[in-house]
């Protein structure tokens, strides 16, 4: 992921992982492939797109940077495999395992927590980790603020477990959720 400064705001550019020679490989199955769905540009075949799959997510060139601030819902770009989430997982894991501080981590968890609903739809473990870190960062603030955020975290965590958005495999794969 690359960070660049623009008009006073930090814009995060991400690429999807894993890489494929044509588009996002998690979008394709059998006859539903890059040629069938992505041609002709810039919108491709509209019959291929739904709430999960979009031209923007599936048809970008491998390694092409995407401005995540340019999309209303990051889940249009993919899920937990996106670099933004994988890098956040590595930094937050290092924080919880080793106490390794990282300024980027504190910017990331704030960014993800502010866009919680969209981030949750894309990668529930990342959104919940960000919310947990936000909760920890305000522990010494006014009790009402902390209590409300704790209730929100608990509700979202339980919902993620109940609806299958948070699995044991997320813990095994390094998401530092408690």
GROMACS .gro file of C-alpha atoms in nm:
model
  178
    1UNK     CA    1   0.000   0.000   0.000
    2UNK     CA    2   0.115   0.350  -0.065
    3UNK     CA    3   0.023   0.668   0.114
    4UNK     CA    4   0.016   1.004  -0.059
    5UNK     CA    5  -0.080   1.345   0.063
    6UNK     CA    6  -0.350   1.530  -0.126
    7UNK     CA    7  -0.533   1.853  -0.038
    8UNK     CA    8  -0.458   1.813   0.331
    9UNK     CA    9  -0.601   1.461   0.350
   10UNK     CA   10  -0.425   1.130   0.354
   11UNK     CA   11  -0.538   0.913   0.066
   12UNK     CA   12  -0.472   0.543   0.094
   13UNK     CA   13  -0.402   0.350  -0.223
   14UNK     CA   14  -0.440  -0.027  -0.212
   15UNK     CA   15  -0.396  -0.322  -0.437
   16UNK     CA   16  -0.577  -0.652  -0.408
   17UNK     CA   17  -0.398  -0.970  -0.314
   18UNK     CA   18  -0.371  -1.234  -0.450
   19UNK     CA   19  -0.260  -1.115  -0.791
   20UNK     CA   20  -0.384  -1.261  -1.116
   21UNK     CA   21  -0.303  -1.185  -1.476
   22UNK     CA   22  -0.649  -1.044  -1.545
   23UNK     CA   23  -0.854  -0.879  -1.273
   24UNK     CA   24  -0.938  -1.010  -0.928
   25UNK     CA   25  -0.921  -1.392  -0.935
   26UNK     CA   26  -1.176  -1.420  -0.653
   27UNK     CA   27  -1.440  -1.293  -0.898
   28UNK     CA   28  -1.412  -1.571  -1.156
   29UNK     CA   29  -1.567  -1.914  -1.181
   30UNK     CA   30  -1.596  -2.117  -1.502
   31UNK     CA   31  -1.753  -1.911  -1.780
   32UNK     CA   32  -1.774  -1.607  -1.552
   33UNK     CA   33  -1.432  -1.469  -1.628
   34UNK     CA   34  -1.245  -1.153  -1.719
   35UNK     CA   35  -1.330  -1.176  -2.090
   36UNK     CA   36  -1.699  -1.240  -2.026
   37UNK     CA   37  -1.745  -0.970  -1.762
   38UNK     CA   38  -1.484  -0.697  -1.812
   39UNK     CA   39  -1.503  -0.641  -2.185
   40UNK     CA   40  -1.571  -0.389  -2.321
   41UNK     CA   41  -1.431  -0.132  -2.077
   42UNK     CA   42  -1.515   0.088  -1.890
   43UNK     CA   43  -1.819  -0.096  -1.750
   44UNK     CA   44  -1.803  -0.447  -1.894
   45UNK     CA   45  -2.105  -0.677  -1.895
   46UNK     CA   46  -2.369  -0.537  -1.655
   47UNK     CA   47  -2.514  -0.887  -1.607
   48UNK     CA   48  -2.201  -0.981  -1.412
   49UNK     CA   49  -2.235  -0.722  -1.137
   50UNK     CA   50  -2.431  -0.736  -0.813
   51UNK     CA   51  -2.382  -0.609  -0.458
   52UNK     CA   52  -2.069  -0.821  -0.408
   53UNK     CA   53  -1.907  -0.805  -0.750
   54UNK     CA   54  -1.847  -0.486  -0.947
   55UNK     CA   55  -1.646  -0.376  -1.249
   56UNK     CA   56  -1.429  -0.164  -1.021
   57UNK     CA   57  -1.346  -0.459  -0.797
   58UNK     CA   58  -1.311  -0.737  -1.053
   59UNK     CA   59  -1.165  -0.573  -1.362
   60UNK     CA   60  -0.880  -0.355  -1.245
   61UNK     CA   61  -0.533  -0.438  -1.366
   62UNK     CA   62  -0.311  -0.639  -1.133
   63UNK     CA   63  -0.111  -0.406  -0.916
   64UNK     CA   64  -0.326  -0.108  -1.013
   65UNK     CA   65  -0.364   0.126  -0.717
   66UNK     CA   66  -0.718   0.201  -0.606
   67UNK     CA   67  -0.815   0.507  -0.403
   68UNK     CA   68  -1.035   0.356  -0.133
   69UNK     CA   69  -1.176   0.701  -0.060
   70UNK     CA   70  -1.325   0.709  -0.411
   71UNK     CA   71  -1.568   0.423  -0.343
   72UNK     CA   72  -1.872   0.450  -0.121
   73UNK     CA   73  -1.841   0.092   0.001
   74UNK     CA   74  -1.496  -0.071   0.021
   75UNK     CA   75  -1.658  -0.416  -0.003
   76UNK     CA   76  -1.696  -0.340  -0.377
   77UNK     CA   77  -1.318  -0.387  -0.397
   78UNK     CA   78  -1.292  -0.715  -0.210
   79UNK     CA   79  -1.261  -0.856   0.138
   80UNK     CA   80  -0.997  -0.940   0.394
   81UNK     CA   81  -0.749  -1.021   0.116
   82UNK     CA   82  -0.706  -0.650   0.037
   83UNK     CA   83  -0.366  -0.510   0.131
   84UNK     CA   84  -0.518  -0.245   0.358
   85UNK     CA   85  -0.658  -0.522   0.578
   86UNK     CA   86  -0.357  -0.753   0.557
   87UNK     CA   87  -0.120  -0.473   0.655
   88UNK     CA   88  -0.352  -0.362   0.935
   89UNK     CA   89  -0.364  -0.723   1.059
   90UNK     CA   90   0.017  -0.741   1.067
   91UNK     CA   91   0.056  -0.409   1.249
   92UNK     CA   92  -0.225  -0.470   1.499
   93UNK     CA   93  -0.095  -0.822   1.562
   94UNK     CA   94   0.251  -0.683   1.634
   95UNK     CA   95   0.094  -0.432   1.871
   96UNK     CA   96  -0.099  -0.697   2.066
   97UNK     CA   97   0.173  -0.965   2.061
   98UNK     CA   98   0.485  -0.755   2.118
   99UNK     CA   99   0.366  -0.407   2.214
  100UNK     CA  100   0.529  -0.273   1.897
  101UNK     CA  101   0.401   0.083   1.849
  102UNK     CA  102   0.341   0.210   1.498
  103UNK     CA  103   0.208   0.552   1.403
  104UNK     CA  104   0.052   0.413   1.084
  105UNK     CA  105  -0.143   0.162   1.295
  106UNK     CA  106  -0.303   0.439   1.498
  107UNK     CA  107  -0.400   0.624   1.181
  108UNK     CA  108  -0.538   0.301   1.031
  109UNK     CA  109  -0.756   0.198   1.322
  110UNK     CA  110  -0.909   0.546   1.335
  111UNK     CA  111  -0.977   0.541   0.962
  112UNK     CA  112  -1.129   0.192   0.969
  113UNK     CA  113  -1.335   0.266   1.282
  114UNK     CA  114  -1.479   0.585   1.123
  115UNK     CA  115  -1.593   0.382   0.821
  116UNK     CA  116  -1.701   0.088   1.035
  117UNK     CA  117  -2.012  -0.027   0.845
  118UNK     CA  118  -1.840  -0.037   0.505
  119UNK     CA  119  -1.525  -0.194   0.649
  120UNK     CA  120  -1.731  -0.451   0.841
  121UNK     CA  121  -1.906  -0.560   0.520
  122UNK     CA  122  -1.568  -0.603   0.354
  123UNK     CA  123  -1.365  -0.754   0.641
  124UNK     CA  124  -1.539  -0.801   0.977
  125UNK     CA  125  -1.218  -0.898   1.166
  126UNK     CA  126  -1.047  -0.575   1.059
  127UNK     CA  127  -1.344  -0.357   1.152
  128UNK     CA  128  -1.379  -0.529   1.489
  129UNK     CA  129  -1.004  -0.501   1.560
  130UNK     CA  130  -1.018  -0.129   1.476
  131UNK     CA  131  -1.319  -0.082   1.702
  132UNK     CA  132  -1.143  -0.270   1.982
  133UNK     CA  133  -0.836  -0.049   1.944
  134UNK     CA  134  -1.055   0.263   1.947
  135UNK     CA  135  -1.222   0.132   2.261
  136UNK     CA  136  -0.885   0.081   2.426
  137UNK     CA  137  -0.765   0.427   2.320
  138UNK     CA  138  -1.058   0.600   2.495
  139UNK     CA  139  -1.052   0.388   2.811
  140UNK     CA  140  -0.962   0.684   3.030
  141UNK     CA  141  -1.216   0.921   2.875
  142UNK     CA  142  -1.562   0.996   3.008
  143UNK     CA  143  -1.735   0.680   3.127
  144UNK     CA  144  -2.044   0.735   2.909
  145UNK     CA  145  -1.833   0.755   2.592
  146UNK     CA  146  -1.644   0.435   2.676
  147UNK     CA  147  -1.959   0.248   2.782
  148UNK     CA  148  -2.143   0.332   2.459
  149UNK     CA  149  -1.849   0.224   2.242
  150UNK     CA  150  -1.802  -0.096   2.445
  151UNK     CA  151  -2.169  -0.182   2.399
  152UNK     CA  152  -2.135  -0.122   2.023
  153UNK     CA  153  -1.821  -0.341   2.003
  154UNK     CA  154  -1.985  -0.622   2.200
  155UNK     CA  155  -2.299  -0.611   1.986
  156UNK     CA  156  -2.102  -0.610   1.660
  157UNK     CA  157  -1.868  -0.889   1.777
  158UNK     CA  158  -2.162  -1.111   1.874
  159UNK     CA  159  -2.339  -1.033   1.546
  160UNK     CA  160  -2.024  -1.120   1.348
  161UNK     CA  161  -1.994  -1.456   1.523
  162UNK     CA  162  -2.367  -1.528   1.482
  163UNK     CA  163  -2.381  -1.446   1.110
  164UNK     CA  164  -2.051  -1.614   1.020
  165UNK     CA  165  -1.860  -1.293   0.940
  166UNK     CA  166  -1.612  -1.377   1.218
  167UNK     CA  167  -1.481  -1.733   1.214
  168UNK     CA  168  -1.228  -1.931   1.414
  169UNK     CA  169  -1.009  -1.926   1.103
  170UNK     CA  170  -0.979  -1.546   1.138
  171UNK     CA  171  -0.817  -1.599   1.479
  172UNK     CA  172  -0.591  -1.875   1.342
  173UNK     CA  173  -0.492  -1.648   1.052
  174UNK     CA  174  -0.367  -1.377   1.288
  175UNK     CA  175  -0.654  -1.140   1.362
  176UNK     CA  176  -0.582  -1.024   1.720
  177UNK     CA  177  -0.942  -1.024   1.844
  178UNK     CA  178  -1.024  -1.116   2.201
   0.00000   0.00000   0.00000
